[in-house]
PDB file of C-alpha atoms in Angstrom:
ATOM      1  CA  UNK A  27      80.619  97.592 101.784  1.00  0.00           C
ATOM      2  CA  UNK A  28      78.413  98.055 104.910  1.00  0.00           C
ATOM      3  CA  UNK A  29      78.249  94.353 105.288  1.00  0.00           C
ATOM      4  CA  UNK A  30      82.075  94.056 105.233  1.00  0.00           C
ATOM      5  CA  UNK A  31      82.344  96.751 107.939  1.00  0.00           C
ATOM      6  CA  UNK A  32      79.587  94.941 109.963  1.00  0.00           C
ATOM      7  CA  UNK A  33      81.857  91.740 109.641  1.00  0.00           C
ATOM      8  CA  UNK A  34      84.938  93.169 110.827  1.00  0.00           C
ATOM      9  CA  UNK A  35      83.067  95.002 113.819  1.00  0.00           C
ATOM     10  CA  UNK A  36      81.607  91.877 115.020  1.00  0.00           C
ATOM     11  CA  UNK A  37      85.250  90.239 114.851  1.00  0.00           C
ATOM     12  CA  UNK A  38      86.765  92.965 116.622  1.00  0.00           C
ATOM     13  CA  UNK A  39      83.857  92.981 119.387  1.00  0.00           C
ATOM     14  CA  UNK A  40      84.438  89.293 120.295  1.00  0.00           C
ATOM     15  CA  UNK A  41      88.248  89.193 119.824  1.00  0.00           C
ATOM     16  CA  UNK A  42      90.535  88.522 122.816  1.00  0.00           C
ATOM     17  CA  UNK A  43      91.392  91.692 124.576  1.00  0.00           C
ATOM     18  CA  UNK A  44      94.562  92.114 126.494  1.00  0.00           C
ATOM     19  CA  UNK A  45      94.669  94.945 129.146  1.00  0.00           C
ATOM     20  CA  UNK A  46      98.406  95.375 128.649  1.00  0.00           C
ATOM     21  CA  UNK A  47      99.334  97.322 125.324  1.00  0.00           C
ATOM     22  CA  UNK A  48     102.390  99.290 124.057  1.00  0.00           C
ATOM     23  CA  UNK A  49     102.361 102.590 122.523  1.00  0.00           C
ATOM     24  CA  UNK A  50     103.593 102.671 118.919  1.00  0.00           C
ATOM     25  CA  UNK A  51     104.550 105.640 116.435  1.00  0.00           C
ATOM     26  CA  UNK A  52     104.089 104.878 112.721  1.00  0.00           C
ATOM     27  CA  UNK A  53     104.071 106.656 109.162  1.00  0.00           C
ATOM     28  CA  UNK A  54     102.320 106.046 105.756  1.00  0.00           C
ATOM     29  CA  UNK A  55     103.292 106.793 102.163  1.00  0.00           C
ATOM     30  CA  UNK A  56     101.550 105.752  99.160  1.00  0.00           C
ATOM     31  CA  UNK A  57      98.883 106.503  96.365  1.00  0.00           C
ATOM     32  CA  UNK A  58      95.316 107.019  96.615  1.00  0.00           C
ATOM     33  CA  UNK A  59      92.259 107.710  93.990  1.00  0.00           C
ATOM     34  CA  UNK A  60      89.063 109.388  94.480  1.00  0.00           C
ATOM     35  CA  UNK A  61      85.666 108.617  92.564  1.00  0.00           C
ATOM     36  CA  UNK A  62      82.297 110.220  92.918  1.00  0.00           C
ATOM     37  CA  UNK A  63      79.513 111.927  91.271  1.00  0.00           C
ATOM     38  CA  UNK A  64      78.826 115.734  92.056  1.00  0.00           C
ATOM     39  CA  UNK A  65      75.734 118.011  91.252  1.00  0.00           C
ATOM     40  CA  UNK A  66      75.860 121.866  91.295  1.00  0.00           C
ATOM     41  CA  UNK A  67      72.769 122.986  92.987  1.00  0.00           C
ATOM     42  CA  UNK A  68      72.732 126.488  91.549  1.00  0.00           C
ATOM     43  CA  UNK A  69      70.086 128.550  89.839  1.00  0.00           C
ATOM     44  CA  UNK A  70      69.898 126.189  86.654  1.00  0.00           C
ATOM     45  CA  UNK A  71      68.062 122.972  88.202  1.00  0.00           C
ATOM     46  CA  UNK A  72      68.944 121.098  84.987  1.00  0.00           C
ATOM     47  CA  UNK A  73      72.816 121.223  85.599  1.00  0.00           C
ATOM     48  CA  UNK A  74      74.336 117.989  84.411  1.00  0.00           C
ATOM     49  CA  UNK A  75      76.378 115.944  86.956  1.00  0.00           C
ATOM     50  CA  UNK A  76      79.960 116.064  86.738  1.00  0.00           C
ATOM     51  CA  UNK A  77      82.259 113.062  86.715  1.00  0.00           C
ATOM     52  CA  UNK A  78      85.617 113.530  88.630  1.00  0.00           C
ATOM     53  CA  UNK A  79      88.488 111.097  88.723  1.00  0.00           C
ATOM     54  CA  UNK A  80      92.334 111.786  90.194  1.00  0.00           C
ATOM     55  CA  UNK A  81      95.223 110.059  91.430  1.00  0.00           C
ATOM     56  CA  UNK A  82      96.473 111.365  94.632  1.00  0.00           C
ATOM     57  CA  UNK A  83      99.883 111.104  96.766  1.00  0.00           C
ATOM     58  CA  UNK A  84      99.236 110.547 100.167  1.00  0.00           C
ATOM     59  CA  UNK A  85     101.225 110.404 103.525  1.00  0.00           C
ATOM     60  CA  UNK A  86     100.264 109.875 107.269  1.00  0.00           C
ATOM     61  CA  UNK A  87     101.245 109.626 110.809  1.00  0.00           C
ATOM     62  CA  UNK A  88     100.005 107.128 113.300  1.00  0.00           C
ATOM     63  CA  UNK A  89     100.152 107.094 117.110  1.00  0.00           C
ATOM     64  CA  UNK A  90      98.372 104.168 119.116  1.00  0.00           C
ATOM     65  CA  UNK A  91      98.376 100.972 121.031  1.00  0.00           C
ATOM     66  CA  UNK A  92      99.169  97.346 120.080  1.00  0.00           C
ATOM     67  CA  UNK A  93      98.226  94.465 122.493  1.00  0.00           C
ATOM     68  CA  UNK A  94     101.242  92.202 123.800  1.00  0.00           C
ATOM     69  CA  UNK A  95      99.928  89.278 121.925  1.00  0.00           C
ATOM     70  CA  UNK A  96      99.932  91.386 118.702  1.00  0.00           C
ATOM     71  CA  UNK A  97      96.177  90.593 118.101  1.00  0.00           C
ATOM     72  CA  UNK A  98      94.798  94.000 117.804  1.00  0.00           C
ATOM     73  CA  UNK A  99      95.745  97.581 117.502  1.00  0.00           C
ATOM     74  CA  UNK A 100      93.962 100.826 118.094  1.00  0.00           C
ATOM     75  CA  UNK A 101      95.433 104.236 116.689  1.00  0.00           C
ATOM     76  CA  UNK A 102      94.684 107.756 115.488  1.00  0.00           C
ATOM     77  CA  UNK A 103      95.775 108.902 112.076  1.00  0.00           C
ATOM     78  CA  UNK A 104      96.282 112.167 110.545  1.00  0.00           C
ATOM     79  CA  UNK A 105      96.687 111.987 106.832  1.00  0.00           C
ATOM     80  CA  UNK A 106      97.113 114.358 103.815  1.00  0.00           C
ATOM     81  CA  UNK A 107      96.258 113.874 100.339  1.00  0.00           C
ATOM     82  CA  UNK A 108      96.991 116.187  97.259  1.00  0.00           C
ATOM     83  CA  UNK A 109      96.366 116.056  93.735  1.00  0.00           C
ATOM     84  CA  UNK A 110      95.472 117.795  90.316  1.00  0.00           C
ATOM     85  CA  UNK A 111      91.914 116.762  89.114  1.00  0.00           C
ATOM     86  CA  UNK A 112      90.504 116.992  85.862  1.00  0.00           C
ATOM     87  CA  UNK A 113      86.524 117.620  85.827  1.00  0.00           C
ATOM     88  CA  UNK A 114      84.566 116.607  82.723  1.00  0.00           C
ATOM     89  CA  UNK A 115      80.919 117.182  81.897  1.00  0.00           C
ATOM     90  CA  UNK A 116      78.842 114.306  80.804  1.00  0.00           C
ATOM     91  CA  UNK A 117      79.710 114.698  76.870  1.00  0.00           C
ATOM     92  CA  UNK A 118      83.395 114.156  78.062  1.00  0.00           C
ATOM     93  CA  UNK A 119      84.746 117.805  77.498  1.00  0.00           C
ATOM     94  CA  UNK A 120      87.283 119.143  79.951  1.00  0.00           C
ATOM     95  CA  UNK A 121      85.567 121.775  82.246  1.00  0.00           C
ATOM     96  CA  UNK A 122      88.157 122.734  84.693  1.00  0.00           C
ATOM     97  CA  UNK A 123      91.356 121.605  86.230  1.00  0.00           C
ATOM     98  CA  UNK A 124      91.762 121.781  90.041  1.00  0.00           C
ATOM     99  CA  UNK A 125      94.103 121.234  92.921  1.00  0.00           C
ATOM    100  CA  UNK A 126      92.665 119.207  96.017  1.00  0.00           C
ATOM    101  CA  UNK A 127      93.765 119.180  99.393  1.00  0.00           C
ATOM    102  CA  UNK A 128      92.240 116.689 101.732  1.00  0.00           C
ATOM    103  CA  UNK A 129      92.939 116.284 105.515  1.00  0.00           C
ATOM    104  CA  UNK A 130      91.831 113.150 107.120  1.00  0.00           C
ATOM    105  CA  UNK A 131      91.494 112.651 111.023  1.00  0.00           C
ATOM    106  CA  UNK A 132      90.752 108.891 111.710  1.00  0.00           C
ATOM    107  CA  UNK A 133      90.445 106.556 114.705  1.00  0.00           C
ATOM    108  CA  UNK A 134      90.952 102.725 113.627  1.00  0.00           C
ATOM    109  CA  UNK A 135      90.558  99.550 115.165  1.00  0.00           C
ATOM    110  CA  UNK A 136      92.167  96.330 113.618  1.00  0.00           C
ATOM    111  CA  UNK A 137      92.375  92.687 114.557  1.00  0.00           C
ATOM    112  CA  UNK A 138      95.625  90.866 113.382  1.00  0.00           C
ATOM    113  CA  UNK A 139      95.377  87.291 112.399  1.00  0.00           C
ATOM    114  CA  UNK A 140      98.045  84.599 112.707  1.00  0.00           C
ATOM    115  CA  UNK A 141      99.612  86.942 115.073  1.00  0.00           C
ATOM    116  CA  UNK A 142     102.288  84.762 116.230  1.00  0.00           C
ATOM    117  CA  UNK A 143     103.793  84.740 112.881  1.00  0.00           C
ATOM    118  CA  UNK A 144     106.505  87.336 111.299  1.00  0.00           C
ATOM    119  CA  UNK A 145     104.054  88.095 108.741  1.00  0.00           C
ATOM    120  CA  UNK A 146     100.305  88.370 109.422  1.00  0.00           C
ATOM    121  CA  UNK A 147      97.332  89.651 107.620  1.00  0.00           C
ATOM    122  CA  UNK A 148      94.879  91.995 109.314  1.00  0.00           C
ATOM    123  CA  UNK A 149      91.579  93.779 108.884  1.00  0.00           C
ATOM    124  CA  UNK A 150      90.002  96.526 110.460  1.00  0.00           C
ATOM    125  CA  UNK A 151      87.572  99.521 110.679  1.00  0.00           C
ATOM    126  CA  UNK A 152      88.029 103.162 110.818  1.00  0.00           C
ATOM    127  CA  UNK A 153      85.772 106.453 111.362  1.00  0.00           C
ATOM    128  CA  UNK A 154      86.589 110.241 111.633  1.00  0.00           C
ATOM    129  CA  UNK A 155      86.128 113.323 109.618  1.00  0.00           C
ATOM    130  CA  UNK A 156      87.749 115.119 106.719  1.00  0.00           C
ATOM    131  CA  UNK A 157      88.471 118.689 105.338  1.00  0.00           C
ATOM    132  CA  UNK A 158      88.841 119.555 101.704  1.00  0.00           C
ATOM    133  CA  UNK A 159      89.887 122.366  99.719  1.00  0.00           C
ATOM    134  CA  UNK A 160      89.454 122.652  95.966  1.00  0.00           C
ATOM    135  CA  UNK A 161      91.048 125.393  94.052  1.00  0.00           C
ATOM    136  CA  UNK A 162      90.292 125.863  90.279  1.00  0.00           C
ATOM    137  CA  UNK A 163      93.414 126.996  88.246  1.00  0.00           C
ATOM    138  CA  UNK A 164      91.502 129.153  85.980  1.00  0.00           C
ATOM    139  CA  UNK A 165      88.429 130.544  87.992  1.00  0.00           C
ATOM    140  CA  UNK A 166      87.713 130.715  91.395  1.00  0.00           C
ATOM    141  CA  UNK A 167      84.167 130.377  90.561  1.00  0.00           C
ATOM    142  CA  UNK A 168      84.789 126.326  91.017  1.00  0.00           C
ATOM    143  CA  UNK A 169      86.659 126.766  94.189  1.00  0.00           C
ATOM    144  CA  UNK A 170      85.248 124.986  97.117  1.00  0.00           C
ATOM    145  CA  UNK A 171      85.860 124.183 100.645  1.00  0.00           C
ATOM    146  CA  UNK A 172      83.839 121.331 102.443  1.00  0.00           C
ATOM    147  CA  UNK A 173      84.114 118.879 105.466  1.00  0.00           C
ATOM    148  CA  UNK A 174      82.307 116.100 106.665  1.00  0.00           C
ATOM    149  CA  UNK A 175      82.075 112.435 108.136  1.00  0.00           C
ATOM    150  CA  UNK A 176      84.339 109.654 107.046  1.00  0.00           C
ATOM    151  CA  UNK A 177      84.155 105.992 107.537  1.00  0.00           C
ATOM    152  CA  UNK A 178      85.321 102.717 106.016  1.00  0.00           C
ATOM    153  CA  UNK A 179      87.349  99.543 106.303  1.00  0.00           C
ATOM    154  CA  UNK A 180      91.160  98.573 105.693  1.00  0.00           C
ATOM    155  CA  UNK A 181      93.084  95.419 105.024  1.00  0.00           C
ATOM    156  CA  UNK A 182      96.885  94.213 104.726  1.00  0.00           C
ATOM    157  CA  UNK A 183      99.850  92.642 106.085  1.00  0.00           C
ATOM    158  CA  UNK A 184     102.065  93.429 108.723  1.00  0.00           C
ATOM    159  CA  UNK A 185     105.701  92.078 109.391  1.00  0.00           C
ATOM    160  CA  UNK A 186     107.657  92.288 112.487  1.00  0.00           C
ATOM    161  CA  UNK A 187     111.161  93.429 112.166  1.00  0.00           C
ATOM    162  CA  UNK A 188     112.768  92.536 115.724  1.00  0.00           C
ATOM    163  CA  UNK A 189     111.037  93.572 118.850  1.00  0.00           C
ATOM    164  CA  UNK A 190     110.350  97.249 117.853  1.00  0.00           C
ATOM    165  CA  UNK A 191     109.628  97.837 114.209  1.00  0.00           C
ATOM    166  CA  UNK A 192     106.938  96.606 112.058  1.00  0.00           C
ATOM    167  CA  UNK A 193     106.150  97.098 108.270  1.00  0.00           C
ATOM    168  CA  UNK A 194     102.737  97.656 106.896  1.00  0.00           C
ATOM    169  CA  UNK A 195     101.358  96.796 103.456  1.00  0.00           C
ATOM    170  CA  UNK A 196      97.748  97.741 103.136  1.00  0.00           C
ATOM    171  CA  UNK A 197      94.720  99.167 101.087  1.00  0.00           C
ATOM    172  CA  UNK A 198      91.882 101.349 102.653  1.00  0.00           C
ATOM    173  CA  UNK A 199      88.546 102.225 101.528  1.00  0.00           C
ATOM    174  CA  UNK A 200      87.121 105.483 103.087  1.00  0.00           C
ATOM    175  CA  UNK A 201      83.643 106.976 102.209  1.00  0.00           C
ATOM    176  CA  UNK A 202      83.635 110.749 102.306  1.00  0.00           C
ATOM    177  CA  UNK A 203      80.200 112.530 103.022  1.00  0.00           C
ATOM    178  CA  UNK A 204      79.811 116.247 102.690  1.00  0.00           C
ATOM    179  CA  UNK A 205      78.260 119.106 100.998  1.00  0.00           C
ATOM    180  CA  UNK A 206      80.695 121.899  99.600  1.00  0.00           C
ATOM    181  CA  UNK A 207      80.470 125.620  99.781  1.00  0.00           C
ATOM    182  CA  UNK A 208      81.369 128.024  97.133  1.00  0.00           C
ATOM    183  CA  UNK A 209      84.606 129.881  97.944  1.00  0.00           C
ATOM    184  CA  UNK A 210      82.839 133.376  96.506  1.00  0.00           C
ATOM    185  CA  UNK A 211      81.286 135.262  99.143  1.00  0.00           C
ATOM    186  CA  UNK A 212      78.457 136.317  96.647  1.00  0.00           C
ATOM    187  CA  UNK A 213      77.841 132.920  95.383  1.00  0.00           C
ATOM    188  CA  UNK A 214      74.961 130.685  97.051  1.00  0.00           C
ATOM    189  CA  UNK A 215      75.865 127.574  95.251  1.00  0.00           C
ATOM    190  CA  UNK A 216      75.980 124.444  96.973  1.00  0.00           C
ATOM    191  CA  UNK A 217      78.150 121.358  95.715  1.00  0.00           C
ATOM    192  CA  UNK A 218      76.375 118.105  96.778  1.00  0.00           C
ATOM    193  CA  UNK A 219      78.836 115.051  96.496  1.00  0.00           C
ATOM    194  CA  UNK A 220      77.289 111.409  96.536  1.00  0.00           C
ATOM    195  CA  UNK A 221      79.201 108.131  96.080  1.00  0.00           C
ATOM    196  CA  UNK A 222      82.420 109.643  97.319  1.00  0.00           C
ATOM    197  CA  UNK A 223      85.007 106.789  97.777  1.00  0.00           C
ATOM    198  CA  UNK A 224      88.740 107.451  98.632  1.00  0.00           C
ATOM    199  CA  UNK A 225      91.072 104.251  97.966  1.00  0.00           C
ATOM    200  CA  UNK A 226      94.550 104.422  99.622  1.00  0.00           C
ATOM    201  CA  UNK A 227      97.198 101.889  98.984  1.00  0.00           C
ATOM    202  CA  UNK A 228     100.148 102.413 101.183  1.00  0.00           C
ATOM    203  CA  UNK A 229     103.244 101.215 102.718  1.00  0.00           C
ATOM    204  CA  UNK A 230     104.065 101.852 106.370  1.00  0.00           C
ATOM    205  CA  UNK A 231     106.762 101.529 108.990  1.00  0.00           C
ATOM    206  CA  UNK A 232     106.014 101.541 112.816  1.00  0.00           C
ATOM    207  CA  UNK A 233     108.359 101.708 115.808  1.00  0.00           C
ATOM    208  CA  UNK A 234     106.943 100.065 119.159  1.00  0.00           C
ATOM    209  CA  UNK A 235     107.989 101.564 122.423  1.00  0.00           C
TER     210      UNK A 235
END
């Protein structure tokens, strides 16, 4: 994953740059999944890791700049993901059901290949931060709030419809780094989250001013 991000970064760094750019506004809608391990750092040091998997619904809003030659674009994204997640112990027994709310604030840079065609592939990188709130439907002991650094890469296809509209079909991989705090005031438990990857498959529409 790190090697792919480096390759994309080098391609963006040495790609042709145009000083003239146009503002565009876009939106995204799609499905996403999150996979990770977590350890509960509580009084019991032998607490077993929990495996979590969930399917999310996600949407986002983009605002950014695209070059006159359509070779690159740089943009800010606000994104929201919501889901119900089932948490299992290492013996595959259901421990809890939670609702998750994840907000992402990202800055992305993308290079568009074959930019003179109506349908063009693109690749890019992004970085920013996320905020997450997890609420247990059965007990507030497993309710947590967290925030942290986010980075990753994306790829897809963009199609131009006339002079102002474009359509996006893409996939993005985002690593989420955070340590969650128990929402109960008298609890000192810390949830250490590792191998945290959010995958987002989306459809988007953009308007270029």
